[in-house]
Short mmCIF file of C-alpha atoms and ligand atoms in Angstrom, two decimals:
data_model
loop_
_atom_site.label_atom_id
_atom_site.label_comp_id
_atom_site.label_asym_id
_atom_site.label_seq_id
_atom_site.Cartn_x
_atom_site.Cartn_y
_atom_site.Cartn_z
CA MET A 317 4.42 43.05 -17.22
CA SER A 318 0.85 42.67 -16.07
CA HIS A 319 -0.72 39.35 -15.21
CA SER A 320 -4.39 38.70 -14.81
CA ALA A 321 -3.78 36.23 -11.99
CA HIS A 322 -6.55 34.07 -10.71
CA PRO A 323 -7.48 35.27 -7.23
CA ALA A 324 -6.94 31.75 -5.85
CA GLY A 325 -3.32 31.67 -7.04
CA PRO A 326 -1.42 30.53 -10.10
CA SER A 327 -2.10 26.83 -9.69
CA HIS A 328 -5.81 27.22 -9.42
CA GLY A 329 -8.05 25.89 -12.09
CA TYR A 330 -5.80 23.49 -13.93
CA PRO A 331 -7.86 20.68 -15.38
CA LEU A 332 -7.50 17.16 -14.03
CA PRO A 333 -4.78 15.20 -15.82
CA THR A 334 -7.28 13.10 -17.62
CA VAL A 335 -7.21 10.86 -20.62
CA GLU A 336 -10.79 10.26 -21.48
CA PRO A 337 -11.61 6.80 -22.72
CA VAL A 338 -13.38 7.96 -25.85
CA ILE A 339 -14.28 4.48 -27.03
CA ALA A 340 -16.68 2.56 -24.87
CA PRO A 341 -15.72 -1.05 -24.24
CA PRO A 342 -17.97 -3.50 -26.06
CA ASP A 343 -19.06 -5.33 -22.90
CA LEU A 344 -19.38 -3.67 -19.52
CA THR A 345 -19.94 -6.95 -17.69
CA VAL A 346 -16.52 -8.46 -18.37
CA LEU A 347 -14.34 -9.04 -15.28
CA ASN A 348 -10.73 -9.05 -16.43
CA PRO A 349 -9.03 -11.80 -14.37
CA ARG A 350 -5.78 -9.87 -14.35
CA ILE A 351 -7.50 -7.09 -12.39
CA TRP A 352 -10.09 -8.88 -10.23
CA SER A 353 -9.24 -11.44 -7.58
CA ALA A 354 -9.43 -15.13 -8.49
CA ASN A 355 -12.77 -15.85 -6.84
CA VAL A 356 -14.65 -12.85 -8.17
CA GLY A 357 -17.10 -13.79 -10.86
CA ARG A 358 -20.70 -13.54 -11.97
CA GLN A 359 -23.34 -15.35 -10.01
CA GLY A 360 -26.40 -14.96 -12.19
CA SER A 361 -26.55 -11.26 -12.92
CA GLU A 362 -24.50 -10.19 -9.92
CA VAL A 363 -20.82 -9.80 -9.18
CA ALA A 364 -19.97 -12.30 -6.45
CA VAL A 365 -16.93 -12.94 -4.27
CA ALA A 366 -16.36 -16.64 -3.62
CA GLY A 367 -20.02 -17.29 -4.35
CA LEU A 368 -21.46 -14.42 -2.29
CA PRO A 369 -23.38 -11.93 -4.43
CA ALA A 370 -22.75 -8.21 -4.01
CA SER A 371 -26.33 -7.50 -2.88
CA GLN A 372 -26.06 -10.10 -0.12
CA LEU A 373 -22.74 -8.71 1.11
CA ALA A 374 -24.14 -5.18 1.06
CA ALA A 375 -27.35 -6.20 2.83
CA GLU A 376 -25.42 -8.03 5.52
CA HIS A 377 -22.59 -5.58 6.13
CA GLY A 378 -23.65 -2.26 4.60
CA THR A 379 -21.68 -0.07 2.23
CA PRO A 380 -19.05 1.14 1.64
CA LEU A 381 -17.49 -2.22 2.27
CA PHE A 382 -14.03 -3.67 1.70
CA VAL A 383 -14.31 -7.32 0.69
CA LEU A 384 -11.28 -9.58 1.01
CA ASP A 385 -11.07 -12.70 -1.15
CA THR A 386 -9.26 -14.83 1.43
CA GLU A 387 -8.23 -17.71 -0.80
CA ASP A 388 -6.90 -15.33 -3.43
CA LEU A 389 -4.72 -13.68 -0.77
CA ARG A 390 -3.39 -17.05 0.40
CA GLN A 391 -2.58 -17.98 -3.16
CA ARG A 392 -0.68 -14.76 -3.83
CA ALA A 393 1.30 -15.20 -0.62
CA ARG A 394 2.17 -18.78 -1.57
CA THR A 395 3.21 -17.73 -5.05
CA TYR A 396 5.63 -15.17 -3.61
CA ALA A 397 6.96 -17.55 -0.95
CA THR A 398 7.63 -20.16 -3.62
CA ALA A 399 9.14 -17.69 -6.08
CA PHE A 400 11.61 -16.46 -3.46
CA THR A 401 12.43 -19.81 -1.91
CA GLY A 402 15.83 -19.54 -0.28
CA GLY A 403 15.14 -15.96 0.81
CA ASP A 404 12.47 -14.25 2.85
CA VAL A 405 9.29 -12.52 1.77
CA TYR A 406 8.31 -9.78 4.18
CA TYR A 407 4.79 -8.56 3.52
CA ALA A 408 4.80 -4.73 3.67
CA GLY A 409 2.14 -4.13 6.29
CA LYS A 410 1.75 -0.50 5.28
CA ALA A 411 -0.35 -1.65 2.33
CA PHE A 412 -3.00 -3.04 4.69
CA LEU A 413 -2.64 -4.53 8.12
CA CYS A 414 -5.00 -6.15 10.57
CA THR A 415 -4.47 -9.14 12.83
CA THR A 416 -6.32 -11.60 10.58
CA VAL A 417 -4.24 -10.74 7.53
CA ALA A 418 -1.01 -10.75 9.54
CA ARG A 419 -1.83 -14.20 10.90
CA LEU A 420 -2.90 -15.58 7.54
CA LEU A 421 0.26 -14.39 5.83
CA ALA A 422 2.44 -15.74 8.64
CA GLU A 423 0.70 -19.11 8.17
CA GLU A 424 1.72 -18.95 4.53
CA GLY A 425 5.35 -18.48 5.52
CA LEU A 426 5.70 -14.72 5.06
CA GLY A 427 7.42 -12.35 7.47
CA ILE A 428 6.08 -8.84 7.94
CA ASP A 429 7.69 -5.48 7.33
CA VAL A 430 6.40 -2.95 9.86
CA CYS A 431 7.36 0.71 10.01
CA THR A 432 5.75 2.11 13.15
CA SER A 433 4.96 0.92 16.66
CA GLY A 434 1.33 0.71 15.51
CA GLU A 435 2.12 -1.77 12.76
CA LEU A 436 4.47 -3.61 15.08
CA ALA A 437 1.74 -3.83 17.71
CA VAL A 438 -0.72 -5.33 15.20
CA ALA A 439 1.80 -7.96 14.09
CA LEU A 440 2.69 -8.87 17.67
CA ARG A 441 -0.96 -9.03 18.66
CA ALA A 442 -1.57 -11.35 15.72
CA GLY A 443 1.01 -13.65 17.24
CA VAL A 444 3.56 -13.33 14.43
CA ASP A 445 6.98 -14.59 15.53
CA PRO A 446 8.96 -11.37 16.21
CA GLN A 447 11.98 -12.95 14.53
CA ARG A 448 9.94 -12.83 11.30
CA LEU A 449 9.43 -9.06 11.55
CA ALA A 450 11.52 -6.31 10.00
CA LEU A 451 11.28 -2.73 11.22
CA HIS A 452 11.60 0.16 8.78
CA GLY A 453 11.29 3.91 8.89
CA ASN A 454 13.35 7.03 8.32
CA ASN A 455 12.50 8.47 11.73
CA LYS A 456 11.83 5.62 14.13
CA SER A 457 11.37 7.01 17.59
CA VAL A 458 13.43 5.86 20.54
CA ALA A 459 10.26 4.25 21.91
CA GLU A 460 9.70 2.39 18.62
CA LEU A 461 13.28 1.16 18.50
CA ARG A 462 13.13 0.11 22.15
CA LEU A 463 9.86 -1.77 21.62
CA ALA A 464 11.39 -3.53 18.62
CA VAL A 465 14.57 -4.52 20.46
CA GLU A 466 12.69 -5.67 23.54
CA SER A 467 10.14 -7.62 21.47
CA GLY A 468 12.92 -9.48 19.68
CA VAL A 469 12.24 -8.10 16.19
CA GLY A 470 14.41 -10.06 13.77
CA ARG A 471 15.72 -7.19 11.66
CA ILE A 472 15.89 -3.44 11.92
CA VAL A 473 16.61 -1.58 8.72
CA LEU A 474 18.83 1.39 9.52
CA ASP A 475 18.16 4.68 7.82
CA SER A 476 20.43 7.33 9.40
CA HIS A 477 23.68 7.73 11.30
CA THR A 478 21.72 9.08 14.26
CA GLU A 479 19.68 5.92 14.30
CA ILE A 480 22.73 3.65 14.21
CA ASP A 481 24.06 5.16 17.45
CA ARG A 482 20.62 5.28 19.03
CA LEU A 483 19.94 1.64 18.30
CA ALA A 484 23.38 0.52 19.47
CA GLN A 485 22.72 2.16 22.81
CA LEU A 486 19.25 0.63 23.16
CA ALA A 487 20.57 -2.81 22.26
CA ALA A 488 23.32 -2.42 24.86
CA GLU A 489 20.75 -1.40 27.47
CA ALA A 490 18.62 -4.43 26.63
CA GLY A 491 21.68 -6.69 26.64
CA VAL A 492 21.06 -8.02 23.13
CA ARG A 493 22.90 -8.04 19.83
CA GLN A 494 20.46 -6.65 17.29
CA ARG A 495 20.44 -7.82 13.69
CA VAL A 496 20.36 -4.92 11.25
CA LEU A 497 20.38 -4.10 7.56
CA ILE A 498 21.47 -0.83 5.99
CA ARG A 499 19.06 0.90 3.66
CA VAL A 500 20.94 1.95 0.57
CA THR A 501 19.84 4.69 -1.81
CA VAL A 502 20.94 3.24 -5.10
CA GLY A 503 20.25 6.27 -7.30
CA VAL A 504 17.62 4.70 -9.53
CA GLU A 505 14.85 6.79 -11.07
CA ALA A 506 11.99 4.31 -10.82
CA HIS A 507 9.32 4.65 -13.47
CA THR A 508 6.38 5.49 -11.24
CA HIS A 509 4.60 8.46 -9.65
CA ALA A 510 7.11 10.88 -8.08
CA PHE A 511 5.55 10.54 -4.62
CA ILE A 512 6.20 6.81 -4.52
CA ALA A 513 9.69 6.66 -6.05
CA THR A 514 12.29 6.23 -3.33
CA ALA A 515 15.74 5.51 -4.68
CA HIS A 516 16.72 8.73 -6.43
CA GLU A 517 19.14 10.93 -4.53
CA ASP A 518 16.93 13.88 -3.59
CA GLN A 519 14.56 12.25 -1.09
CA LYS A 520 14.52 11.32 2.57
CA PHE A 521 15.16 7.56 2.67
CA GLY A 522 18.36 5.60 3.07
CA PHE A 523 22.10 6.18 2.80
CA SER A 524 23.38 7.41 -0.52
CA LEU A 525 25.59 4.92 -2.31
CA ALA A 526 27.01 7.49 -4.70
CA ALA A 527 27.95 9.92 -1.95
CA GLY A 528 29.69 7.20 0.06
CA GLN A 529 27.16 7.44 2.89
CA ALA A 530 26.18 3.79 2.67
CA ALA A 531 29.79 2.61 3.02
CA ALA A 532 30.25 5.03 5.93
CA ALA A 533 27.11 3.63 7.57
CA ALA A 534 28.50 0.10 7.24
CA ALA A 535 31.72 1.19 8.94
CA ARG A 536 29.74 2.79 11.74
CA VAL A 537 27.60 -0.30 12.29
CA VAL A 538 30.66 -2.56 12.27
CA GLY A 539 32.10 -0.35 15.01
CA HIS A 540 29.16 -1.13 17.30
CA PRO A 541 29.48 -4.63 18.77
CA GLN A 542 25.80 -4.56 19.83
CA LEU A 543 24.77 -4.47 16.17
CA GLU A 544 25.11 -7.41 13.81
CA LEU A 545 25.16 -6.30 10.21
CA VAL A 546 23.37 -9.04 8.28
CA GLY A 547 22.63 -7.35 5.00
CA LEU A 548 21.82 -4.48 2.70
CA HIS A 549 18.43 -3.18 1.72
CA SER A 550 17.09 -1.23 -1.23
CA HIS A 551 13.55 -0.16 -2.06
CA ILE A 552 13.25 1.80 -5.29
CA GLY A 553 9.56 2.70 -5.26
CA SER A 554 6.07 1.34 -5.73
CA GLN A 555 3.74 0.25 -8.55
CA ILE A 556 6.64 -0.53 -10.88
CA PHE A 557 6.23 -2.78 -13.93
CA ASP A 558 9.68 -2.47 -15.42
CA THR A 559 12.21 -4.80 -13.75
CA GLY A 560 15.11 -2.71 -15.11
CA GLY A 561 15.16 -0.53 -11.99
CA PHE A 562 15.36 -3.57 -9.69
CA GLU A 563 18.17 -4.99 -11.78
CA VAL A 564 20.22 -1.81 -11.52
CA ALA A 565 19.52 -1.76 -7.78
CA ALA A 566 20.67 -5.38 -7.41
CA HIS A 567 23.84 -4.64 -9.36
CA ARG A 568 24.70 -1.63 -7.18
CA VAL A 569 23.85 -3.34 -3.89
CA VAL A 570 26.12 -6.26 -4.77
CA GLY A 571 28.84 -3.73 -5.53
CA LEU A 572 28.56 -2.45 -1.98
CA LEU A 573 28.62 -6.01 -0.61
CA ALA A 574 32.00 -6.43 -2.29
CA LYS A 575 33.26 -3.12 -0.90
CA ILE A 576 32.22 -4.13 2.62
CA ARG A 577 33.98 -7.44 2.23
CA ASP A 578 37.13 -5.66 1.04
CA GLU A 579 37.05 -3.02 3.78
CA HIS A 580 35.87 -5.07 6.75
CA GLY A 581 36.46 -8.68 5.78
CA LEU A 582 32.74 -9.24 6.19
CA GLU A 583 30.58 -11.16 3.70
CA LEU A 584 26.98 -10.17 4.42
CA PRO A 585 24.54 -13.05 4.06
CA GLU A 586 21.47 -11.18 2.79
CA ILE A 587 20.17 -8.53 0.41
CA ASP A 588 16.62 -7.27 0.49
CA LEU A 589 15.42 -5.58 -2.67
CA GLY A 590 12.27 -4.13 -1.13
CA GLY A 591 8.79 -4.08 -2.57
CA GLY A 592 7.31 -2.17 -5.45
CA GLN A 593 6.06 -4.83 -7.86
CA GLY A 594 3.11 -3.33 -9.74
CA ILE A 595 -0.38 -4.78 -10.13
CA ALA A 596 -3.06 -4.40 -12.78
CA TYR A 597 -5.63 -1.74 -11.95
CA VAL A 598 -6.99 -1.27 -15.47
CA ASP A 599 -6.94 -3.11 -18.81
CA GLY A 600 -3.50 -2.74 -20.31
CA ASP A 601 -1.61 -2.93 -17.01
CA ASP A 602 0.65 -5.93 -17.41
CA PRO A 603 2.60 -6.89 -14.29
CA GLN A 604 5.18 -9.64 -14.42
CA PRO A 605 4.44 -12.79 -12.45
CA ALA A 606 6.35 -13.10 -9.15
CA ALA A 607 8.25 -16.14 -10.42
CA GLU A 608 9.60 -14.18 -13.36
CA VAL A 609 10.59 -11.21 -11.22
CA ALA A 610 12.32 -13.57 -8.79
CA ALA A 611 14.17 -15.41 -11.56
CA ARG A 612 15.45 -12.19 -13.14
CA LEU A 613 16.63 -10.77 -9.84
CA ARG A 614 18.27 -13.99 -8.81
CA LYS A 615 20.07 -14.22 -12.11
CA ILE A 616 21.51 -10.75 -11.85
CA VAL A 617 22.52 -11.19 -8.19
CA GLU A 618 24.22 -14.51 -9.04
CA ARG A 619 26.05 -12.99 -11.98
CA GLU A 620 27.23 -9.95 -10.04
CA CYS A 621 28.32 -12.08 -7.09
CA GLU A 622 30.25 -14.40 -9.32
CA MET A 623 32.07 -11.47 -10.88
CA ALA A 624 32.88 -10.06 -7.45
CA GLY A 625 33.88 -13.45 -6.05
CA LEU A 626 31.16 -13.34 -3.43
CA ALA A 627 28.98 -16.16 -2.14
CA VAL A 628 25.40 -15.58 -3.33
CA PRO A 629 23.43 -14.02 -0.45
CA ARG A 630 19.84 -14.75 0.52
CA LEU A 631 17.53 -12.69 -1.67
CA SER A 632 14.59 -11.18 0.19
CA VAL A 633 11.77 -8.88 -0.87
CA GLU A 634 8.99 -6.84 0.73
CA PRO A 635 5.92 -6.79 -1.51
CA GLY A 636 2.83 -5.07 -0.15
CA ARG A 637 0.61 -4.10 -3.06
CA ALA A 638 1.33 -7.26 -5.06
CA ILE A 639 0.17 -9.44 -2.16
CA ILE A 640 -2.95 -7.65 -0.90
CA GLY A 641 -3.88 -5.23 -3.69
CA PRO A 642 -5.82 -7.46 -6.07
CA SER A 643 -7.35 -9.53 -3.25
CA MET A 644 -9.80 -6.85 -2.16
CA LEU A 645 -12.57 -4.88 -3.78
CA THR A 646 -14.76 -2.08 -2.49
CA LEU A 647 -18.54 -2.14 -2.74
CA TYR A 648 -20.34 1.21 -2.81
CA GLU A 649 -23.99 2.13 -3.15
CA VAL A 650 -24.94 4.74 -5.72
CA GLY A 651 -26.73 7.73 -4.18
CA THR A 652 -27.18 10.12 -7.08
CA VAL A 653 -26.45 10.22 -10.80
CA LYS A 654 -25.95 13.66 -12.30
CA PRO A 655 -25.39 14.15 -16.04
CA VAL A 656 -22.96 17.00 -16.74
CA VAL A 657 -22.54 18.39 -20.25
CA LEU A 658 -18.86 18.91 -21.14
CA ASP A 659 -17.39 21.28 -23.71
CA GLY A 660 -18.31 19.85 -27.10
CA GLY A 661 -21.56 18.44 -25.84
CA THR A 662 -20.32 15.12 -24.43
CA VAL A 663 -22.24 14.05 -21.35
CA ARG A 664 -20.46 12.68 -18.34
CA ASN A 665 -22.49 11.09 -15.57
CA TYR A 666 -21.26 12.02 -12.12
CA VAL A 667 -22.10 8.96 -10.07
CA SER A 668 -21.99 9.75 -6.36
CA VAL A 669 -21.31 6.89 -3.97
CA ASP A 670 -21.49 6.60 -0.21
CA GLY A 671 -17.70 6.72 0.39
CA GLY A 672 -14.93 8.50 -1.46
CA MET A 673 -11.55 10.02 -0.72
CA SER A 674 -11.79 8.96 2.94
CA ASP A 675 -11.64 5.27 1.93
CA ASN A 676 -9.61 5.70 -1.27
CA ILE A 677 -7.33 8.72 -1.44
CA ARG A 678 -5.17 7.23 -4.20
CA THR A 679 -7.09 8.74 -7.11
CA ALA A 680 -6.85 12.23 -5.63
CA LEU A 681 -3.26 11.81 -4.46
CA TYR A 682 -1.57 9.95 -7.32
CA ALA A 683 -4.08 10.28 -10.17
CA ALA A 684 -4.50 6.51 -9.79
CA ASP A 685 -6.77 4.61 -12.15
CA TYR A 686 -9.31 1.99 -11.11
CA THR A 687 -11.75 -0.38 -12.72
CA VAL A 688 -15.40 -0.25 -11.69
CA VAL A 689 -18.45 -2.31 -12.65
CA LEU A 690 -22.14 -2.38 -11.85
CA ALA A 691 -22.32 -5.19 -9.30
CA ASN A 692 -25.95 -5.95 -8.44
CA ARG A 693 -27.40 -6.53 -11.89
CA ILE A 694 -26.63 -6.69 -15.58
CA SER A 695 -27.92 -3.81 -17.63
CA ASP A 696 -28.55 -3.75 -21.35
CA ALA A 697 -28.52 0.05 -21.41
CA PRO A 698 -25.77 1.62 -23.55
CA PRO A 699 -22.44 2.56 -21.92
CA GLN A 700 -22.25 6.08 -20.58
CA LEU A 701 -19.05 8.01 -19.93
CA SER A 702 -19.00 8.33 -16.14
CA ARG A 703 -16.97 9.49 -13.17
CA VAL A 704 -17.44 7.83 -9.79
CA VAL A 705 -17.23 10.45 -7.06
CA GLY A 706 -17.55 10.35 -3.31
CA LYS A 707 -19.61 12.30 -0.82
CA HIS A 708 -16.88 14.61 0.50
CA CYS A 709 -16.95 18.34 0.21
CA GLU A 710 -14.46 18.84 -2.56
CA SER A 711 -14.45 18.30 -6.27
CA GLY A 712 -11.19 16.30 -6.17
CA ASP A 713 -13.10 13.61 -4.28
CA ILE A 714 -12.96 11.15 -7.16
CA VAL A 715 -12.85 7.38 -6.86
CA VAL A 716 -12.74 6.43 -10.55
CA ARG A 717 -11.92 9.27 -12.86
CA ASP A 718 -12.90 8.00 -16.27
CA CYS A 719 -15.04 4.95 -16.76
CA TRP A 720 -18.01 3.59 -18.64
CA LEU A 721 -21.07 2.51 -16.73
CA PRO A 722 -24.56 1.64 -17.96
CA ALA A 723 -26.65 4.68 -18.85
CA ASP A 724 -29.52 3.49 -16.65
CA LEU A 725 -27.44 3.45 -13.45
CA ALA A 726 -29.73 4.51 -10.62
CA PRO A 727 -29.72 5.26 -6.90
CA GLY A 728 -29.51 2.01 -4.96
CA ASP A 729 -27.30 0.26 -7.52
CA LEU A 730 -24.07 -1.25 -6.23
CA LEU A 731 -20.67 -0.60 -7.73
CA ALA A 732 -17.61 -2.78 -7.25
CA VAL A 733 -14.19 -1.13 -7.55
CA ALA A 734 -11.39 -3.63 -8.15
CA ALA A 735 -7.95 -3.98 -6.56
CA THR A 736 -8.49 -1.74 -3.56
CA GLY A 737 -6.57 -3.93 -1.11
CA ALA A 738 -3.41 -1.84 -0.98
CA TYR A 739 -3.17 1.69 0.41
CA CYS A 740 -6.93 2.33 0.46
CA PHE A 741 -8.12 1.23 3.90
CA ALA A 742 -4.55 1.77 5.11
CA MET A 743 -4.64 5.44 4.08
CA SER A 744 -8.27 5.99 5.04
CA SER A 745 -9.32 8.97 7.12
CA ASN A 746 -12.30 10.40 8.94
CA TYR A 747 -12.46 13.42 6.65
CA ASN A 748 -15.85 15.07 6.97
CA ARG A 749 -16.23 12.88 10.07
CA ILE A 750 -17.07 9.78 8.08
CA PRO A 751 -16.56 6.51 9.99
CA ARG A 752 -14.20 4.06 8.29
CA PRO A 753 -15.81 1.14 6.41
CA PRO A 754 -15.48 -2.43 7.64
CA VAL A 755 -13.40 -5.17 6.08
CA VAL A 756 -15.12 -8.48 5.46
CA ALA A 757 -13.24 -11.66 4.60
CA VAL A 758 -15.01 -14.08 2.28
CA THR A 759 -14.04 -17.71 2.26
CA GLY A 760 -16.04 -20.54 0.70
CA SER A 761 -19.38 -18.67 0.54
CA ARG A 762 -19.03 -17.37 4.10
CA SER A 763 -18.37 -13.78 5.02
CA GLU A 764 -16.88 -12.66 8.28
CA VAL A 765 -16.17 -9.17 9.56
CA ILE A 766 -12.45 -8.88 10.31
CA VAL A 767 -12.40 -5.11 10.87
CA ARG A 768 -15.61 -3.58 12.19
CA ARG A 769 -17.23 -0.46 10.75
CA GLU A 770 -16.37 2.55 12.87
CA THR A 771 -19.26 4.03 14.76
CA LEU A 772 -20.15 7.63 15.48
CA GLU A 773 -19.44 6.88 19.15
CA GLN A 774 -15.90 5.82 18.24
CA LEU A 775 -15.47 8.99 16.21
CA MET A 776 -16.45 10.92 19.29
CA ALA A 777 -14.41 8.81 21.73
CA ASN A 778 -11.34 11.05 21.79
CA ASP A 779 -13.27 14.28 21.59
CA VAL A 780 -13.16 14.89 25.33
CA GLY A 781 -13.94 18.60 25.14
CA TRP A 782 -13.14 21.05 27.85
CA SER A 783 -13.40 20.09 31.47
CA ALA A 784 -16.74 21.07 32.99
CA ALA A 785 -15.17 23.96 34.92
CA ASP A 786 -13.47 25.35 31.84
CA GLN A 787 -16.70 25.03 29.90
CA LEU A 788 -18.53 27.05 32.46
CA ALA A 789 -15.84 29.73 32.48
CA ALA A 790 -15.70 29.90 28.69
CA SER A 791 -19.40 29.82 28.03
CA PRO A 792 -21.07 33.18 27.46
CA VAL A 793 -23.90 31.97 29.69
CA GLY A 794 -21.50 30.20 32.10
CA GLY A 795 -22.89 29.57 35.55
CA VAL A 796 -26.28 31.10 34.90
CA ASP A 797 -29.07 28.77 35.89
CA GLY A 798 -32.01 28.12 33.66
N1 LIG B 1111 9.36 -1.78 1.51
C1 LIG B 1111 9.51 -0.48 1.81
C2 LIG B 1111 10.71 -0.04 2.52
C3 LIG B 1111 8.53 0.45 1.44
O1 LIG B 1111 8.68 1.73 1.72
C4 LIG B 1111 7.37 -0.01 0.74
C5 LIG B 1111 6.33 0.93 0.35
C6 LIG B 1111 7.26 -1.37 0.48
C7 LIG B 1111 8.27 -2.23 0.86
C8 LIG B 1111 6.07 -1.96 -0.21
O2 LIG B 1111 5.90 -1.46 -1.50
P1 LIG B 1111 4.79 -2.11 -2.47
O3 LIG B 1111 5.20 -3.51 -2.76
O4 LIG B 1111 3.48 -2.06 -1.75
O5 LIG B 1111 4.79 -1.25 -3.68
N2 LIG B 1111 0.74 4.89 -0.83
C9 LIG B 1111 1.35 4.61 -2.11
C10 LIG B 1111 2.42 3.57 -1.99
C11 LIG B 1111 3.47 3.94 -0.98
C12 LIG B 1111 4.50 2.86 -0.80
C13 LIG B 1111 5.33 3.13 0.41
N3 LIG B 1111 6.34 2.16 0.64
C14 LIG B 1111 0.27 4.17 -3.09
O6 LIG B 1111 -0.89 4.13 -2.71
O7 LIG B 1111 0.55 3.90 -4.23
#
């Protein structure tokens, strides 16, 4: 059989998985409160955060710029803390972490879930009580485990048999009894992007419940007197709207609690059902309020415990996206607008901004959707099908895939992209040697830089080059004067 294969390989040239919004929304100036943070609104013709107009923020701090609505973040943290009263809320620092945010969330009563020594270092530097930290990771290094034990981290979530023995030894060396949880793979297919689903069997995290690994892990931990088993943990994935997956997870985790009681005479005081609660990125996304999620989970845990004759354990969670995601937006400046005629004659404006996949990789990586608006003025031009793209050297460098923006959009205009608090700055890179944008916190009409913009000098700081002698030896003109 003969194939006329594309020279770049069989996967080359597939179109983007796109659903074009064929009907323009009636009003491009609307700011859906489910998507934007609480203190984002219109100030005259501009989009403003807590009273500060986009043009002022851009003039003061430059673009691209992450803007944090501080009061909105506090409110979300409080809502979660209240909803899960009686248990702990560990903010998942992987979504976004800097000392200011760590401190602010600790003030609101949240603990922090860290998963590397880097995240741990930020939390410790912020002054967060180590007892309020939980350490995660499927491959924590010995150095990371040692740092956690020696810093007095409250909980370490165990992910492999190797790690159980490793940690027991480190705890013995440090002369402490370390509190631990076991991460259980509950076998749930979460309804989300495959890359961010984490509780099906064929992936790297946790101990399989179905295969008996989780029970074996419990036995192993119980055999180590340096480890105190305080609970079970499950995280089924991220950006999930449907609570069904969490409910199945809760049911199965309680089942294991009962088994551990039966086998070891041990009633564990805590279960942690992880993070994963979805947020609204675009119209139509409809996340459940934290209080509702908490009530449903509590109900199912109580019911299952009653049936198993267990005391109801503390119910903890680890939201990242749901805490920080909606509280930030990104401001970009438009550099060029290029109309491209599609098959069928439709025109799509390619709107190039001064950032891109280095400050938001989520669109390229997960086909994520975002909401974008013109931020520095109101236009009465008709809506134009548009795609917001970055300045990187690849065509997948897309920030907002399908959107409607005013047809008169022009260089110098500012765009605001909503809900960029989670996994945007955190996953940022220096691709094409672009310095990372700053993060500015806005509170009561005042803006303050909490993470500075990277400089070209900082980009160069680790580029130490060859030693002078090596340079001379390697250079084709090495050692020749003049
Ligand atoms: N707990 C554990 C053990 C986790 O692995 C995660 C996320 C969380 C909590 C917080 O999940 P959240 O509430 O934020 O959904 N980069 C992806 C998301 C990866 C999530 C990784 N783990 C994205 O941009 O969608």
